[in-house]
Short mmCIF file of C-alpha atoms and ligand atoms in Angstrom, two decimals:
data_model
loop_
_atom_site.label_atom_id
_atom_site.label_comp_id
_atom_site.label_asym_id
_atom_site.label_seq_id
_atom_site.Cartn_x
_atom_site.Cartn_y
_atom_site.Cartn_z
CA MET A 17 -8.83 -50.06 -15.92
CA LYS A 18 -8.63 -47.43 -18.79
CA LYS A 19 -5.21 -45.75 -19.07
CA LEU A 20 -4.87 -41.92 -19.46
CA LEU A 21 -1.38 -40.78 -20.46
CA LEU A 22 -0.69 -37.04 -20.03
CA ILE A 23 2.30 -35.55 -21.89
CA SER A 24 4.29 -32.34 -21.38
CA PRO A 25 6.49 -32.03 -24.38
CA LEU A 26 9.97 -30.59 -24.33
CA ALA A 27 10.58 -27.46 -26.31
CA SER A 28 14.24 -28.41 -26.96
CA ASN A 29 15.93 -25.01 -27.73
CA SER A 30 14.24 -23.03 -25.08
CA LEU A 31 16.26 -21.23 -22.55
CA LEU A 32 13.82 -22.26 -20.01
CA GLY A 33 13.66 -25.83 -21.36
CA GLY A 34 15.19 -28.95 -20.08
CA ASP A 35 18.25 -27.66 -18.09
CA PHE A 36 18.80 -28.49 -14.46
CA TYR A 37 17.67 -25.04 -13.16
CA PHE A 38 14.43 -25.14 -15.16
CA ARG A 39 13.24 -28.58 -14.33
CA LEU A 40 10.05 -27.30 -12.96
CA PRO A 41 6.87 -29.17 -12.47
CA THR A 42 3.89 -28.86 -15.02
CA LEU A 43 1.00 -27.73 -12.92
CA GLY A 44 -1.51 -27.82 -15.53
CA LEU A 45 -1.37 -31.58 -16.22
CA LEU A 46 -1.57 -32.12 -12.39
CA LYS A 47 -4.79 -30.20 -12.44
CA VAL A 48 -6.09 -32.41 -15.28
CA ALA A 49 -5.17 -35.45 -13.53
CA ALA A 50 -6.98 -34.32 -10.31
CA LEU A 51 -10.24 -33.95 -12.29
CA THR A 52 -9.98 -37.56 -13.68
CA PRO A 53 -12.28 -40.02 -11.88
CA PRO A 54 -10.56 -42.88 -10.06
CA ASP A 55 -11.61 -45.59 -12.52
CA TRP A 56 -8.83 -44.25 -14.70
CA GLU A 57 -5.00 -44.97 -14.25
CA VAL A 58 -3.28 -41.77 -14.81
CA LYS A 59 0.37 -41.33 -15.68
CA ILE A 60 2.19 -38.19 -16.57
CA ILE A 61 5.39 -37.97 -18.71
CA ASP A 62 7.25 -34.69 -18.77
CA GLU A 63 9.89 -34.65 -21.34
CA LYS A 64 11.78 -32.05 -19.40
CA VAL A 65 12.79 -34.69 -17.01
CA GLU A 66 12.34 -38.04 -18.57
CA PRO A 67 12.09 -39.94 -21.91
CA LEU A 68 8.76 -40.61 -23.50
CA ASP A 69 8.06 -44.04 -24.79
CA LEU A 70 5.82 -43.53 -27.74
CA ASN A 71 5.03 -47.20 -27.88
CA GLN A 72 3.45 -47.51 -24.44
CA GLU A 73 -0.04 -48.48 -23.84
CA ALA A 74 -2.75 -45.85 -23.46
CA ASP A 75 -6.45 -45.53 -24.06
CA LEU A 76 -6.47 -41.73 -24.07
CA VAL A 77 -3.46 -39.39 -24.45
CA GLY A 78 -3.67 -35.73 -23.19
CA ILE A 79 -1.07 -33.27 -24.26
CA THR A 80 -0.37 -29.85 -23.07
CA ALA A 81 1.86 -27.29 -24.81
CA MET A 82 3.07 -23.77 -24.64
CA THR A 83 3.79 -22.32 -28.18
CA PRO A 84 7.47 -23.28 -28.23
CA ALA A 85 6.78 -26.82 -27.52
CA VAL A 86 3.65 -27.39 -29.76
CA ASN A 87 5.64 -28.67 -32.84
CA ARG A 88 6.82 -31.40 -30.62
CA ALA A 89 3.48 -31.85 -29.15
CA TYR A 90 2.06 -32.35 -32.72
CA GLU A 91 5.01 -34.84 -33.55
CA ILE A 92 3.89 -36.92 -30.43
CA ALA A 93 0.23 -36.63 -31.20
CA ASP A 94 0.80 -37.79 -34.72
CA SER A 95 2.92 -40.71 -33.51
CA PHE A 96 0.03 -42.00 -31.06
CA LYS A 97 -2.55 -41.47 -33.96
CA GLN A 98 -0.44 -43.63 -36.33
CA ARG A 99 -0.69 -46.47 -33.96
CA GLY A 100 -4.41 -46.73 -34.82
CA ILE A 101 -7.84 -45.41 -34.25
CA LYS A 102 -8.25 -46.86 -30.80
CA ILE A 103 -5.92 -44.39 -29.10
CA LYS A 104 -7.51 -40.93 -28.88
CA VAL A 105 -5.47 -37.86 -28.45
CA VAL A 106 -6.82 -34.67 -26.84
CA MET A 107 -4.86 -31.47 -26.71
CA GLY A 108 -5.10 -28.40 -24.23
CA GLY A 109 -3.13 -25.44 -23.07
CA MET A 110 -2.71 -21.96 -24.30
CA HIS A 111 -1.50 -22.41 -27.72
CA VAL A 112 -3.90 -24.87 -29.08
CA SER A 113 -6.80 -22.98 -27.33
CA LYS A 114 -5.89 -20.13 -29.59
CA LEU A 115 -5.38 -22.24 -32.82
CA PRO A 116 -7.72 -25.34 -32.33
CA ASP A 117 -7.99 -25.81 -36.20
CA GLU A 118 -4.13 -26.20 -36.43
CA ALA A 119 -4.19 -28.64 -33.56
CA LEU A 120 -6.95 -30.70 -34.93
CA LYS A 121 -4.80 -31.83 -37.85
CA HIS A 122 -2.85 -33.87 -35.30
CA CYS A 123 -5.42 -34.89 -32.72
CA ASP A 124 -8.99 -35.91 -32.07
CA SER A 125 -10.07 -33.11 -29.67
CA VAL A 126 -9.00 -29.76 -28.35
CA VAL A 127 -10.05 -28.46 -25.01
CA ILE A 128 -10.04 -24.73 -25.33
CA GLY A 129 -9.25 -22.90 -22.20
CA GLU A 130 -9.35 -24.37 -18.44
CA ALA A 131 -9.91 -27.98 -17.97
CA GLU A 132 -12.08 -27.50 -15.04
CA GLY A 133 -15.88 -28.05 -16.10
CA LEU A 134 -14.76 -29.66 -19.39
CA TRP A 135 -12.42 -32.52 -18.73
CA GLN A 136 -15.22 -34.55 -16.96
CA THR A 137 -17.42 -34.21 -20.12
CA VAL A 138 -14.43 -35.13 -22.41
CA LEU A 139 -14.11 -38.41 -20.47
CA GLU A 140 -17.78 -39.15 -20.45
CA ASP A 141 -17.79 -38.58 -24.23
CA PHE A 142 -14.74 -40.88 -24.52
CA ASN A 143 -16.47 -43.47 -22.57
CA LYS A 144 -19.48 -43.34 -24.96
CA ASP A 145 -17.09 -43.28 -28.03
CA GLU A 146 -18.53 -39.80 -28.81
CA LEU A 147 -15.66 -37.57 -28.45
CA LYS A 148 -16.22 -34.07 -29.89
CA THR A 149 -13.57 -32.06 -31.89
CA ILE A 150 -13.91 -29.07 -29.67
CA TYR A 151 -14.72 -28.42 -25.90
CA ARG A 152 -15.15 -24.94 -24.87
CA HIS A 153 -16.53 -22.85 -22.05
CA THR A 154 -19.35 -20.38 -22.24
CA ALA A 155 -17.93 -18.39 -19.21
CA PHE A 156 -14.67 -18.84 -17.15
CA PRO A 157 -15.12 -21.52 -14.53
CA PRO A 158 -15.18 -20.68 -10.87
CA LEU A 159 -12.20 -21.71 -8.98
CA ALA A 160 -13.87 -23.07 -5.81
CA SER A 161 -13.86 -26.78 -5.03
CA MET A 162 -10.87 -27.64 -7.19
CA PRO A 163 -9.56 -31.21 -6.40
CA LEU A 164 -6.25 -31.15 -4.89
CA PRO A 165 -3.29 -31.98 -7.26
CA ASP A 166 -1.67 -35.33 -6.36
CA TRP A 167 1.90 -34.61 -6.16
CA ASN A 168 2.59 -38.41 -5.81
CA LEU A 169 2.14 -38.43 -9.72
CA TYR A 170 5.62 -36.53 -9.80
CA ARG A 171 7.24 -38.48 -7.10
CA ASN A 172 10.82 -39.57 -8.13
CA LYS A 173 10.93 -37.40 -11.15
CA ARG A 174 13.99 -35.34 -11.54
CA TYR A 175 12.23 -32.10 -10.79
CA LEU A 176 13.73 -29.37 -8.62
CA PRO A 177 12.13 -29.65 -5.30
CA VAL A 178 9.44 -26.99 -5.68
CA HIS A 179 5.80 -27.28 -5.34
CA PHE A 180 3.71 -25.09 -7.76
CA VAL A 181 0.63 -23.64 -6.20
CA GLU A 182 -1.98 -21.30 -7.86
CA THR A 183 -4.40 -18.84 -5.83
CA THR A 184 -5.63 -16.84 -8.77
CA ARG A 185 -6.37 -16.79 -12.54
CA GLY A 186 -6.75 -13.81 -14.93
CA CYS A 187 -5.36 -10.45 -15.10
CA PRO A 188 -7.09 -7.17 -16.03
CA HIS A 189 -3.93 -5.42 -17.44
CA ASP A 190 -3.95 -7.11 -20.69
CA CYS A 191 -0.49 -6.16 -21.73
CA GLU A 192 -0.02 -6.35 -25.45
CA PHE A 193 2.50 -9.20 -25.57
CA CYS A 194 1.06 -11.27 -22.73
CA SER A 195 -1.16 -14.50 -23.18
CA VAL A 196 -2.76 -14.29 -19.66
CA THR A 197 -5.76 -11.96 -20.24
CA ASN A 198 -6.71 -13.51 -23.48
CA SER A 199 -6.42 -16.92 -21.89
CA PHE A 200 -7.67 -16.64 -18.42
CA GLY A 201 -9.75 -13.45 -18.71
CA GLY A 202 -9.54 -9.82 -17.58
CA LYS A 203 -10.90 -10.35 -14.08
CA PHE A 204 -8.83 -11.69 -11.19
CA ARG A 205 -10.52 -14.95 -10.02
CA ASN A 206 -9.29 -16.10 -6.64
CA ARG A 207 -9.56 -19.46 -5.14
CA PRO A 208 -11.15 -19.69 -1.73
CA VAL A 209 -8.41 -19.01 0.98
CA ASP A 210 -9.38 -22.14 2.94
CA GLU A 211 -8.86 -24.28 -0.17
CA VAL A 212 -5.46 -22.89 -0.98
CA GLU A 213 -4.41 -23.32 2.74
CA ARG A 214 -5.63 -26.89 2.59
CA GLU A 215 -3.51 -27.52 -0.50
CA ILE A 216 -0.47 -26.21 1.29
CA GLN A 217 -1.18 -28.21 4.44
CA ASN A 218 -1.22 -31.18 2.25
CA LEU A 219 2.27 -30.56 0.50
CA GLU A 220 4.66 -33.08 1.61
CA PRO A 221 8.45 -32.22 1.80
CA PHE A 222 10.47 -33.80 -0.93
CA GLU A 223 12.33 -36.85 -0.18
CA GLY A 224 15.94 -37.53 -0.92
CA LYS A 225 18.97 -35.44 -1.02
CA PHE A 226 18.00 -31.94 -1.32
CA THR A 227 18.01 -29.75 1.74
CA LEU A 228 15.44 -27.29 0.30
CA LYS A 229 12.11 -28.03 1.96
CA ASN A 230 8.68 -26.43 1.73
CA VAL A 231 9.77 -24.32 -1.32
CA VAL A 232 6.63 -23.19 -3.10
CA PHE A 233 6.28 -21.10 -6.40
CA PHE A 234 2.99 -19.26 -6.57
CA VAL A 235 2.24 -19.27 -10.32
CA ASP A 236 -0.24 -16.45 -10.21
CA ASP A 237 0.65 -13.72 -12.49
CA ASN A 238 0.25 -11.23 -9.66
CA ILE A 239 0.36 -12.48 -6.11
CA ILE A 240 -1.22 -9.15 -4.88
CA SER A 241 -3.81 -8.97 -7.55
CA ASN A 242 -6.67 -8.51 -5.01
CA LYS A 243 -5.09 -6.82 -1.93
CA THR A 244 -7.60 -7.89 0.74
CA TYR A 245 -7.43 -11.51 -0.55
CA ALA A 246 -3.68 -11.46 -0.69
CA LYS A 247 -3.33 -10.12 3.00
CA GLU A 248 -5.75 -12.85 4.19
CA PHE A 249 -3.95 -15.44 2.29
CA LEU A 250 -0.38 -14.36 3.34
CA ARG A 251 -1.56 -14.27 7.02
CA ARG A 252 -2.80 -17.83 6.70
CA ILE A 253 0.45 -19.24 5.29
CA ILE A 254 2.84 -17.82 7.90
CA PRO A 255 2.64 -20.84 10.18
CA TYR A 256 3.74 -23.18 7.37
CA ASN A 257 7.22 -21.99 7.33
CA LEU A 258 7.34 -21.81 3.56
CA LYS A 259 10.20 -20.39 1.31
CA TRP A 260 8.19 -19.10 -1.55
CA LEU A 261 8.74 -17.27 -4.74
CA GLY A 262 5.95 -15.51 -6.71
CA GLN A 263 5.26 -12.95 -9.30
CA THR A 264 3.93 -9.43 -8.85
CA SER A 265 3.88 -5.84 -10.25
CA VAL A 266 5.82 -2.65 -9.21
CA ASN A 267 2.46 -1.72 -7.43
CA ILE A 268 3.39 -4.05 -4.56
CA VAL A 269 5.39 -1.20 -3.02
CA LYS A 270 2.39 0.90 -2.50
CA ASP A 271 1.38 -1.38 0.35
CA ASP A 272 3.71 -1.77 3.27
CA GLU A 273 1.60 -4.24 5.06
CA ILE A 274 1.64 -6.61 2.00
CA LEU A 275 5.41 -6.43 1.91
CA ASP A 276 5.66 -7.07 5.54
CA LEU A 277 3.42 -10.15 5.27
CA CYS A 278 5.31 -11.45 2.19
CA ARG A 279 8.44 -11.28 4.34
CA LYS A 280 6.84 -12.78 7.46
CA SER A 281 5.34 -15.60 5.27
CA GLY A 282 8.69 -16.61 3.89
CA CYS A 283 8.85 -14.82 0.49
CA MET A 284 12.47 -15.20 -0.86
CA GLY A 285 11.90 -13.63 -4.12
CA LEU A 286 9.43 -11.91 -6.50
CA LEU A 287 9.53 -11.77 -10.28
CA ILE A 288 8.42 -8.32 -11.20
CA GLY A 289 7.62 -7.28 -14.80
CA PHE A 290 9.46 -4.10 -15.44
CA GLU A 291 9.56 -4.84 -19.14
CA SER A 292 11.20 -1.55 -20.39
CA LEU A 293 13.05 1.59 -19.28
CA SER A 294 11.04 3.46 -21.88
CA HIS A 295 7.87 5.44 -21.09
CA ASP A 296 6.77 5.23 -24.75
CA ASN A 297 7.21 1.42 -24.85
CA LEU A 298 5.39 1.04 -21.61
CA SER A 299 2.39 3.19 -22.60
CA LYS A 300 2.19 1.38 -25.87
CA MET A 301 2.13 -1.99 -24.49
CA GLY A 302 -0.67 -1.03 -22.10
CA LYS A 303 1.59 -0.99 -18.94
CA GLY A 304 1.70 2.76 -18.36
CA PHE A 305 1.35 2.14 -14.52
CA ASN A 306 5.12 1.21 -14.78
CA LYS A 307 7.13 4.41 -14.10
CA PRO A 308 10.79 3.88 -15.06
CA GLN A 309 11.75 6.92 -12.94
CA ASP A 310 10.46 5.04 -9.86
CA TYR A 311 12.19 1.63 -10.54
CA PHE A 312 15.18 2.19 -8.34
CA ASP A 313 12.94 3.12 -5.42
CA VAL A 314 10.74 0.06 -6.06
CA ILE A 315 13.60 -2.22 -6.08
CA LYS A 316 15.05 -0.68 -2.94
CA LYS A 317 11.90 -1.00 -0.97
CA VAL A 318 11.40 -4.62 -1.90
CA HIS A 319 15.02 -5.34 -0.86
CA ASP A 320 14.54 -3.46 2.37
CA TYR A 321 12.21 -6.32 3.27
CA GLY A 322 14.87 -8.80 2.58
CA ILE A 323 13.14 -10.09 -0.65
CA GLY A 324 15.14 -10.67 -3.81
CA ILE A 325 13.89 -9.58 -7.19
CA ASN A 326 13.83 -11.38 -10.62
CA GLY A 327 13.47 -8.37 -12.97
CA SER A 328 11.62 -9.06 -16.28
CA PHE A 329 12.86 -7.01 -19.28
CA VAL A 330 11.79 -7.52 -22.87
CA PHE A 331 13.86 -6.42 -25.89
CA GLY A 332 12.47 -5.40 -29.29
CA PHE A 333 9.71 -3.04 -28.55
CA ASP A 334 8.96 -0.29 -31.22
CA HIS A 335 10.78 2.39 -29.14
CA ASP A 336 13.99 0.24 -28.50
CA ASP A 337 17.08 1.34 -30.17
CA GLU A 338 20.43 -0.46 -30.32
CA GLY A 339 21.54 1.16 -26.89
CA VAL A 340 18.71 -0.50 -25.29
CA PHE A 341 20.90 -3.62 -24.09
CA GLU A 342 23.55 -1.71 -22.51
CA ARG A 343 21.26 0.62 -20.89
CA THR A 344 19.13 -2.02 -19.48
CA VAL A 345 22.02 -4.27 -18.03
CA GLU A 346 23.68 -1.10 -16.55
CA PHE A 347 20.41 -0.39 -14.86
CA THR A 348 20.01 -3.89 -13.43
CA ILE A 349 23.62 -3.99 -12.07
CA LYS A 350 23.25 -0.63 -10.44
CA ALA A 351 19.85 -1.57 -8.89
CA LYS A 352 21.40 -4.85 -7.74
CA LEU A 353 18.71 -7.12 -9.09
CA GLU A 354 19.35 -10.67 -8.01
CA ILE A 355 18.14 -12.34 -11.19
CA GLY A 356 17.26 -10.72 -14.55
CA TYR A 357 14.84 -12.40 -16.76
CA PHE A 358 15.50 -11.11 -20.33
CA SER A 359 13.31 -11.95 -23.23
CA ILE A 360 13.06 -11.10 -27.11
CA LEU A 361 9.64 -9.69 -27.60
CA THR A 362 7.46 -12.51 -29.19
CA PRO A 363 4.02 -12.48 -30.79
CA TYR A 364 2.21 -15.25 -29.18
CA PRO A 365 -1.08 -16.20 -31.12
CA GLY A 366 -4.05 -14.52 -29.51
CA THR A 367 -2.27 -11.48 -28.15
CA GLY A 368 -2.72 -7.89 -29.32
CA LEU A 369 1.03 -7.88 -30.33
CA TYR A 370 0.44 -10.86 -32.67
CA GLU A 371 -2.38 -9.11 -34.28
CA LYS A 372 -0.71 -5.79 -34.71
CA LEU A 373 2.62 -7.27 -36.07
CA ASN A 374 0.73 -9.72 -38.40
CA SER A 375 -1.43 -6.75 -39.72
CA GLU A 376 1.73 -4.76 -40.30
CA ALA A 377 3.28 -7.85 -42.26
CA ARG A 378 6.20 -7.76 -39.76
CA ILE A 379 6.05 -11.41 -38.78
CA ILE A 380 9.18 -13.07 -40.40
CA ASP A 381 9.11 -16.50 -38.89
CA ARG A 382 6.23 -18.74 -38.23
CA ASN A 383 7.98 -21.88 -36.88
CA TRP A 384 6.54 -22.13 -33.36
CA SER A 385 9.62 -23.85 -32.09
CA ARG A 386 11.34 -20.53 -32.36
CA TYR A 387 8.66 -18.60 -30.33
CA ASN A 388 10.67 -19.18 -27.24
CA THR A 389 11.79 -15.58 -26.69
CA ASN A 390 15.38 -16.38 -27.60
CA ASN A 391 14.83 -15.83 -31.25
CA VAL A 392 13.74 -13.06 -33.35
CA VAL A 393 10.50 -13.97 -35.29
CA PHE A 394 9.37 -10.48 -36.37
CA LYS A 395 10.83 -7.21 -37.90
CA PRO A 396 11.71 -4.81 -35.01
CA LYS A 397 11.38 -1.03 -35.74
CA GLY A 398 14.47 0.45 -33.99
CA MET A 399 17.16 -2.19 -35.22
CA SER A 400 17.66 -5.03 -37.56
CA PRO A 401 16.67 -8.50 -36.42
CA GLU A 402 20.37 -9.34 -36.23
CA LYS A 403 21.09 -6.65 -33.91
CA LEU A 404 18.11 -7.62 -31.66
CA LEU A 405 19.36 -11.13 -31.56
CA TYR A 406 22.98 -10.33 -30.77
CA GLY A 407 22.20 -7.49 -28.45
CA TYR A 408 20.00 -9.78 -26.36
CA TYR A 409 22.72 -12.51 -26.09
CA ASP A 410 25.24 -9.91 -25.28
CA ALA A 411 22.90 -8.50 -22.56
CA LEU A 412 22.44 -12.08 -21.17
CA LYS A 413 26.18 -12.65 -21.13
CA LEU A 414 27.03 -9.23 -19.57
CA PHE A 415 24.33 -9.79 -16.84
CA HIS A 416 25.72 -13.10 -15.92
CA SER A 417 29.43 -12.18 -16.10
CA TYR A 418 31.32 -12.87 -12.72
CA SER A 419 31.79 -9.21 -12.26
CA SER A 420 28.07 -8.54 -12.73
CA ILE A 421 27.10 -11.34 -10.31
CA TYR A 422 29.49 -9.97 -7.74
CA LYS A 423 28.20 -6.47 -8.03
CA ARG A 424 24.60 -7.31 -7.83
CA LEU A 425 24.81 -9.83 -5.06
CA TRP A 426 27.48 -8.61 -2.83
CA GLY A 427 25.87 -6.89 0.28
CA THR A 428 22.47 -7.64 -0.81
CA THR A 429 19.74 -7.79 1.87
CA SER A 430 17.90 -10.68 0.32
CA LYS A 431 18.67 -14.44 0.48
CA TRP A 432 21.93 -14.33 -1.40
CA ASN A 433 22.80 -17.96 -0.65
CA PHE A 434 19.67 -18.72 -2.66
CA PHE A 435 20.36 -16.45 -5.63
CA LEU A 436 23.99 -17.22 -6.00
CA PRO A 437 23.55 -20.71 -7.20
CA MET A 438 20.57 -19.56 -9.47
CA ASN A 439 22.94 -16.97 -11.14
CA PHE A 440 25.47 -19.60 -11.76
CA GLY A 441 22.77 -22.00 -13.08
CA PHE A 442 21.62 -19.38 -15.45
CA ARG A 443 25.15 -18.61 -16.54
CA GLN A 444 25.68 -22.19 -17.63
CA THR A 445 22.40 -22.42 -19.40
CA ILE A 446 22.98 -19.17 -21.23
CA LYS A 447 26.43 -20.24 -22.36
CA LYS A 448 24.84 -23.28 -23.91
CA THR A 449 21.89 -21.34 -25.30
CA VAL A 450 23.99 -18.76 -26.74
CA ARG A 451 26.01 -21.44 -28.87
CA HIS A 452 22.71 -23.24 -29.69
CA GLY A 453 20.75 -20.15 -30.44
CA LEU A 454 23.10 -18.33 -32.63
CA ALA A 455 23.74 -21.45 -34.64
CA GLY A 456 20.11 -22.42 -34.74
CA SER A 457 18.10 -19.24 -35.30
CA SER A 458 16.91 -18.81 -38.80
CA GLY A 459 14.63 -15.98 -38.13
CA VAL A 460 17.46 -13.59 -38.92
C1 LIG B 24 5.14 -21.38 -14.38
C2 LIG B 24 5.38 -21.03 -15.68
C3 LIG B 24 6.44 -21.56 -16.41
C4 LIG B 24 7.45 -22.44 -15.79
C5 LIG B 24 6.99 -23.85 -15.81
C6 LIG B 24 6.13 -24.27 -16.86
C7 LIG B 24 5.49 -25.56 -16.82
N1 LIG B 24 5.99 -26.61 -17.11
O1 LIG B 24 4.28 -25.67 -16.37
C8 LIG B 24 8.70 -22.11 -16.58
C9 LIG B 24 9.52 -21.07 -15.73
C10 LIG B 24 9.64 -23.24 -16.83
C11 LIG B 24 8.18 -21.51 -17.87
C12 LIG B 24 8.94 -21.41 -19.04
C13 LIG B 24 8.32 -20.78 -20.07
N2 LIG B 24 7.29 -20.04 -20.20
CO1 LIG B 24 5.93 -20.12 -18.85
N3 LIG B 24 4.60 -19.71 -17.68
C14 LIG B 24 4.42 -20.13 -16.39
C15 LIG B 24 3.08 -19.53 -15.76
C16 LIG B 24 3.55 -18.37 -14.84
C17 LIG B 24 2.19 -20.44 -14.92
C18 LIG B 24 1.97 -21.73 -15.70
C19 LIG B 24 1.00 -22.42 -14.90
O2 LIG B 24 1.21 -23.34 -13.99
N4 LIG B 24 -0.37 -22.02 -14.81
C20 LIG B 24 -1.48 -22.62 -14.14
C21 LIG B 24 -1.99 -23.86 -14.91
C22 LIG B 24 -3.11 -24.53 -14.10
O3 LIG B 24 -2.55 -23.39 -16.22
P1 LIG B 24 -2.29 -24.08 -17.43
O4 LIG B 24 -0.86 -24.70 -17.61
O5 LIG B 24 -2.56 -23.15 -18.63
O6 LIG B 24 -3.33 -25.41 -17.52
C23 LIG B 24 -4.68 -25.20 -17.53
C24 LIG B 24 -5.38 -25.00 -18.95
O7 LIG B 24 -4.47 -24.36 -19.95
C25 LIG B 24 -5.71 -26.35 -19.41
N5 LIG B 24 -4.64 -27.28 -19.88
C26 LIG B 24 -3.38 -27.05 -20.25
N6 LIG B 24 -2.85 -28.24 -20.71
C27 LIG B 24 -3.81 -28.99 -20.88
C28 LIG B 24 -3.85 -30.35 -21.44
C29 LIG B 24 -5.08 -30.90 -21.60
C30 LIG B 24 -5.00 -32.40 -22.24
C31 LIG B 24 -6.26 -30.42 -21.20
C32 LIG B 24 -7.63 -31.18 -21.26
C33 LIG B 24 -6.24 -29.15 -20.54
C34 LIG B 24 -5.03 -28.48 -20.42
O8 LIG B 24 -6.11 -26.89 -18.25
C35 LIG B 24 -5.21 -26.39 -17.15
C36 LIG B 24 -6.21 -26.35 -15.88
O9 LIG B 24 -7.14 -25.39 -15.99
C37 LIG B 24 2.43 -19.06 -17.13
C38 LIG B 24 1.35 -17.90 -16.74
C39 LIG B 24 0.07 -18.30 -16.49
N7 LIG B 24 -0.71 -17.65 -15.70
O10 LIG B 24 -0.31 -19.59 -16.75
C40 LIG B 24 3.57 -18.66 -17.99
C41 LIG B 24 3.32 -18.93 -19.51
C42 LIG B 24 2.57 -20.26 -19.65
N8 LIG B 24 4.81 -19.14 -20.06
C43 LIG B 24 4.83 -18.65 -21.15
C44 LIG B 24 6.16 -18.60 -21.86
C45 LIG B 24 6.16 -17.81 -23.07
C46 LIG B 24 7.19 -19.30 -21.39
C47 LIG B 24 8.48 -19.50 -22.01
C48 LIG B 24 8.45 -19.53 -23.53
C49 LIG B 24 9.29 -18.27 -21.53
C50 LIG B 24 10.71 -18.05 -21.95
N9 LIG B 24 11.10 -16.92 -21.86
O11 LIG B 24 11.45 -18.96 -22.19
C51 LIG B 24 9.07 -20.79 -21.45
C52 LIG B 24 8.75 -21.97 -22.26
C53 LIG B 24 9.40 -23.23 -21.60
C54 LIG B 24 9.00 -24.59 -22.42
N10 LIG B 24 9.33 -25.60 -21.82
O12 LIG B 24 8.28 -24.49 -23.37
C55 LIG B 24 3.59 -17.95 -21.67
C56 LIG B 24 2.99 -18.88 -22.67
C57 LIG B 24 2.45 -18.23 -24.00
C58 LIG B 24 2.11 -19.21 -24.98
N11 LIG B 24 1.22 -18.88 -25.80
O13 LIG B 24 2.50 -20.46 -24.96
C59 LIG B 24 2.80 -17.65 -20.30
C60 LIG B 24 1.37 -17.77 -20.48
C61 LIG B 24 3.19 -16.50 -19.79
C62 LIG B 24 2.70 -15.16 -20.49
N12 LIG B 24 2.56 -14.22 -19.46
O14 LIG B 24 2.36 -15.02 -21.57
N13 LIG B 24 6.92 -20.98 -17.62
#
């Protein structure tokens, strides 16, 4: 039987890297594995949770990578290629899809975009010894009839006990800094509800010592992208007694029925992209539908449904000055956000932001390992790179101080027993990352 080895490399210095609270499964590789015919023996190694033996046997190696992990991915690809021409290496994922020529210096083939509709051809070509350098779609593939991911491939790995499920791909908003629209397209593509329901029905509770069961993270960038679909889907999942987390926009509060269905179907928390408290920043990044003056009401309304919020904020936009860190943290504490997800603005290849900063000659660091949103890789407008870096770490520390955790979680209507350990987990990771980040960032 031919051996397929799929690898997810570890971005070692990433805040959301290998730490306990971020040991989350890599859905992309499960999808690639599911598309592989049964005459292949498939194994997945995720460096977040296990070591990779570079000497193991494989006929074909498939590597995924987000930008901050791509240097490690190239190292791994080089290492397999050095073992001889018999092992072929294929790379996929968002970074190499944007920069296939860069990747081809390290691997035999690049799959640009989604594996569905291409992976089968890659394997057929491999069998004929006719692997091409580039595989790409002529149109975004439909999301119907996806084979079910086989979670047994992740059995006994040291992941947190959470299943990842997707219902949608694509996003029409095309925010300047985001990789989603330029990767998955500007239209929401929904999977048939029956198929998502079947996938959920087939999820097995995690074995072992964890008490959390039926925890699902919906990886969709906006769980309410298509409201009619979302309502139908949420109704369908009510009987499965899930405890789920997902991502959405501020617009969720415009629809009480959706919020009610979220609550009834077991939604514990939603990541909401607030991004900035500045109108100017929001309209420049293409997210003018976010109205900072409404943020308190948005948060209160979601809380009223017993749902916690992971509020996402980005620092370093052109209208940010040195006061942005304090203003933002003050807001998040007042608004009682259960989780705060702070990032330094980062120009990922393929985004409008990358094009803009590149054309303005403002990119100062091209080492992809530092494109992890914990480093400054460009020249900000309203402050020095140093101020941005230190301000960001100060904001993280302040947000995760004991007094802030107490003020934010005390009296909350959401599932505080879920968010309290998460805050402590983040606190630990941040302490480590601050030490590592301040010592290791050469961008400033
Ligand atoms: C869940 C998630 C996470 C999780 C888990 C990630 C994981 N291991 O899968 C966590 C929270 C840990 C995380 C962390 C980070 N994330 Co994240 N994350 C996501 C999210 C929301 C969903 C990922 C997902 O499962 N997608 C669905 C799967 C099916 O898609 P996929 O992985 O792209 O795979 C498909 C294709 O790309 C392709 N493919 C992928 N790999 C391969 C390999 C081969 C061989 C082949 C043939 C095909 C192939 O086929 C797959 C099926 O079609 C995406 C947004 C999104 N919509 O994708 C952001 C996203 C991927 N993350 C992003 C970022 C920036 C980060 C962080 C840097 C953020 C931070 N502030 O620290 C860190 C980096 C951590 C690290 N280790 O490097 C960016 C990536 C940008 C880029 N150019 O790389 C995204 C796109 C968000 C965005 N809006 O821009 N993330």
